[in-house]
Short mmCIF file of C-alpha atoms in Angstrom, two decimals:
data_model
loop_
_atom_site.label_atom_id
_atom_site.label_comp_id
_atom_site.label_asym_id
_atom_site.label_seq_id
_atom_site.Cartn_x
_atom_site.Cartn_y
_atom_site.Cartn_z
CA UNK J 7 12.63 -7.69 -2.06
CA UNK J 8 8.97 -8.44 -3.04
CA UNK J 9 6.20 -6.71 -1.47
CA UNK J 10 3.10 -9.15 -0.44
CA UNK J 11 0.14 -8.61 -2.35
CA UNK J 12 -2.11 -6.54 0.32
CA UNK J 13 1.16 -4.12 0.67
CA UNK J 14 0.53 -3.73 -3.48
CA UNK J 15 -3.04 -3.45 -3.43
CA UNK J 16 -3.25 -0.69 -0.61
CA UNK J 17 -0.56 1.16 -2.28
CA UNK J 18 -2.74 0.71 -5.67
CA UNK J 19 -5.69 1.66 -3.87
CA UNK J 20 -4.15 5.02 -2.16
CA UNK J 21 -2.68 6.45 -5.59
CA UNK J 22 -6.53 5.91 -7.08
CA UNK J 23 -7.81 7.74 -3.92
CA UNK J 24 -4.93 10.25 -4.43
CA UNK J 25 -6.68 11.23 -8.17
CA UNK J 26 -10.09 11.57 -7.23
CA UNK J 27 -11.67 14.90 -6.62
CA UNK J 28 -12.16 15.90 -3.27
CA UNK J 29 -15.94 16.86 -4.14
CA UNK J 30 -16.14 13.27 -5.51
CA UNK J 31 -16.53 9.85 -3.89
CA UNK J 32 -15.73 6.33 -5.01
CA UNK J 33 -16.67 3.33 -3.36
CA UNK J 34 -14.66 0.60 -2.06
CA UNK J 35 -16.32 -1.77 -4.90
CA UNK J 36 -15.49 0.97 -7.67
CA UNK J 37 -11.85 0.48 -6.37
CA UNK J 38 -11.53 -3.28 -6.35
CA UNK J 39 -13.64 -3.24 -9.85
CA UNK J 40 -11.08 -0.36 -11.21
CA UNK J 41 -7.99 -2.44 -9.84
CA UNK J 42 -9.46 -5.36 -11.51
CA UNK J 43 -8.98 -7.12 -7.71
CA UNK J 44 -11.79 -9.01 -5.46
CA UNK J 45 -13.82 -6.75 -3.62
CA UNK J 46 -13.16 -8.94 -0.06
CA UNK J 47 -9.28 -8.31 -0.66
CA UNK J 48 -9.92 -4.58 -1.25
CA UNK J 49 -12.19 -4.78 1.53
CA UNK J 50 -9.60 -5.57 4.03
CA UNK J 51 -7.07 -3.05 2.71
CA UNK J 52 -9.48 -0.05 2.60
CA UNK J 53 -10.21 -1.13 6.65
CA UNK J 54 -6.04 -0.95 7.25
CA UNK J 55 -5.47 1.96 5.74
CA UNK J 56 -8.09 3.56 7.67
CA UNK J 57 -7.02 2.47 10.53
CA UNK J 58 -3.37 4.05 9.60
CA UNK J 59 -5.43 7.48 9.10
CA UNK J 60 -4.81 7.58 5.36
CA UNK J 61 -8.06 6.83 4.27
CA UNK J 62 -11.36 8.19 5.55
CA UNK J 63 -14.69 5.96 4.75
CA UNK J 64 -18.34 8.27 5.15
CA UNK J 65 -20.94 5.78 5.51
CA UNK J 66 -24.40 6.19 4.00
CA UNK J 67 -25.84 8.26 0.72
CA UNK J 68 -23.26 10.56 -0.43
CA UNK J 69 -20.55 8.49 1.21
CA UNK J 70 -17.26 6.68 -0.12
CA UNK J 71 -13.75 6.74 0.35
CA UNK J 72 -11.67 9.81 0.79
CA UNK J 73 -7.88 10.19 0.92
CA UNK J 74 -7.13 12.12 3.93
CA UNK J 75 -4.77 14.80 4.47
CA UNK J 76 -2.16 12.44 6.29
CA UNK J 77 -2.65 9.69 2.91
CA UNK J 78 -1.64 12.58 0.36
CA UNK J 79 1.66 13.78 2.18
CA UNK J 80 2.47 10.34 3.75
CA UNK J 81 6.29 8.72 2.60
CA UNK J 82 5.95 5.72 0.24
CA UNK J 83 8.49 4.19 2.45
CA UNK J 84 6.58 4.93 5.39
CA UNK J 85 3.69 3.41 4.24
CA UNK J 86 4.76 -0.06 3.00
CA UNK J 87 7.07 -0.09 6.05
CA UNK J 88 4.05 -0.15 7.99
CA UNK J 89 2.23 -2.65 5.89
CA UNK J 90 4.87 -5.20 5.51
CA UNK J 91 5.62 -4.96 8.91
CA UNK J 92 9.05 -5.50 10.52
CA UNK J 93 9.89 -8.48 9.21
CA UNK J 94 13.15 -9.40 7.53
CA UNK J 95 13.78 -10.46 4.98
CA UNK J 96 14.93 -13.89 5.78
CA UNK J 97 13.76 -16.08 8.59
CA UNK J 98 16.63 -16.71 10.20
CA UNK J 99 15.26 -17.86 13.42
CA UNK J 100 12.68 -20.01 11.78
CA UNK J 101 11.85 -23.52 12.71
CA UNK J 102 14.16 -25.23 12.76
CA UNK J 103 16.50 -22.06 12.94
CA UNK J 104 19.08 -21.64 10.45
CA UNK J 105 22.36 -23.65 11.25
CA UNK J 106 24.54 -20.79 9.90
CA UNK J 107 22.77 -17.83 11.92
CA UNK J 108 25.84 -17.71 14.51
CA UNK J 109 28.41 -16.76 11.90
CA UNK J 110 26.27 -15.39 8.52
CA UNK J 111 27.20 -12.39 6.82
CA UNK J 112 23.88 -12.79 4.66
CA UNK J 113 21.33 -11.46 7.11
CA UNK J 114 23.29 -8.26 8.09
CA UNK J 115 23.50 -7.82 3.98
CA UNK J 116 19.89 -8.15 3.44
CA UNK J 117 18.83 -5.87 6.15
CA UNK J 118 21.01 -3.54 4.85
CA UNK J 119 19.66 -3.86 1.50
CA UNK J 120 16.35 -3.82 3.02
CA UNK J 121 16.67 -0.24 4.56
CA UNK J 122 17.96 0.80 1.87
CA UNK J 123 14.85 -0.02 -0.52
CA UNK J 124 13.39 1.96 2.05
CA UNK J 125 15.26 5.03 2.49
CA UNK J 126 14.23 5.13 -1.75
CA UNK J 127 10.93 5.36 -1.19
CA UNK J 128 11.07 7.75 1.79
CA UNK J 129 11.57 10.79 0.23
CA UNK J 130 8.08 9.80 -2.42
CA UNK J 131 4.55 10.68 -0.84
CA UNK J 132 1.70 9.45 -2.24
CA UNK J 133 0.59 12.72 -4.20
CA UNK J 134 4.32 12.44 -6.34
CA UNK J 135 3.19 9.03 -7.24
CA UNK J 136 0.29 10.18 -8.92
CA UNK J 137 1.45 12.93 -11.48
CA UNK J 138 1.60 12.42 -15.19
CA UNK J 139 1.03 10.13 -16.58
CA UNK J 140 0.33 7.78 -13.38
CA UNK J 141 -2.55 10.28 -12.43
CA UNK J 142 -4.36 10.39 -15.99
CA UNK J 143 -3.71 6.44 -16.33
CA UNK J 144 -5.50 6.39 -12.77
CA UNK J 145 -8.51 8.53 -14.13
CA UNK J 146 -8.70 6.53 -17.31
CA UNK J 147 -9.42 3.63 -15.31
CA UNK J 148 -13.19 2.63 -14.73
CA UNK J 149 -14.87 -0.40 -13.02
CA UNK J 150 -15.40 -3.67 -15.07
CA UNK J 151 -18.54 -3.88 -16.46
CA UNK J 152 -21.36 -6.13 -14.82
CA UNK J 153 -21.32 -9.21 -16.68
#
C-alpha cells in the first residue's frame, strides 16, 4: 500500500510539530521550508489537520502552529486512516467495473491486508514517532535558506 503524498506530508508535518517546544512557535512556511515541500501543499495540510483537532494555528504576532493535546496522543493508524480516507485499495467498481468483481478473491485479500497495515500503526501515536533519533533529526532540521 502507498500512502498519497498529502497523507505523507501531514504525517511529516505532525512529527515536526510533535518536537517543538510548547513555549515555541513555528510557522506554516518554516514547516514547508524545513520539509523541503511547497508552502501551498503544506498550506492545505496544516488547514486538515486542524480541522481533525491535531493542530492548533494562533493567528497574529506571537502566533504559529501548535500540536494539540489530541495530535500528541493520536494513533498513527488513526490518523492516516482518516487522511486516506476509506478507500480501497483497488477500484473494483470503477468505470467500467471490473469483469471479475462477482467471483475475485483479490479484493477480500487486499482489504485484509489493508487493515492489517493499519492495525500496525494503531498502537504508534504521534509522540512515539518522534523519540531518538527521529526527534533530534526533526530539531536538526531548519528552513532552506532564501535564495
Amino acid at each position: 500500500m502507498r500512502l498519497t503524498k498529502f497523507t505523507d506530508l501531514a504525517l511529516r508535518a505532525v512529527m515536526r510539530l510533535a518536537v517543538t517546544a510548547r513555549e515555541e512557535s513555528v510557522t506554516t512556511r518554516e514547516v514547508a521550508e524545513s520539509m523541503d515541500v511547497p508552502y501551498a501543499h503544506m498550506a492545505k495540510v496544516i488547514t486538515r489537520l486542524q480541522h481533525l483537532g491535531v493542530v492548533e494555528a494562533r493567528r497574529g504576532r506571537g502566533g504559529g502552529l501548535a500540536l494539540t493535546e489530541l495530535g500528541r496522543r493520536s494513533s498513527v493508524g488513526w490518523l492516516t486512516r482518516t487522511l486516506e480516507g476509506e478507500e480501497e485499495v483497488v477500484a473494483c467498481e470503477g468505470d467500467p467495473p471490473c469483469p471479475l468483481r462477482s467471483a475475485c478473491r483479490l479484493r477480500g485479500a487486499l482489504r485484509e491486508a489493508q487493515e492489517a497495515f493499519y492495525r500496525v500503526l494503531d498502537p504508534l501515536t504521534v509522540a512515539e514517532l518522534v523519540s531518538s533519533p527521529t526527534g533530534p533529526l526533526l530539531l536538526s532540521l531548519s528552513p532552506r535558506p532564501a535564495p
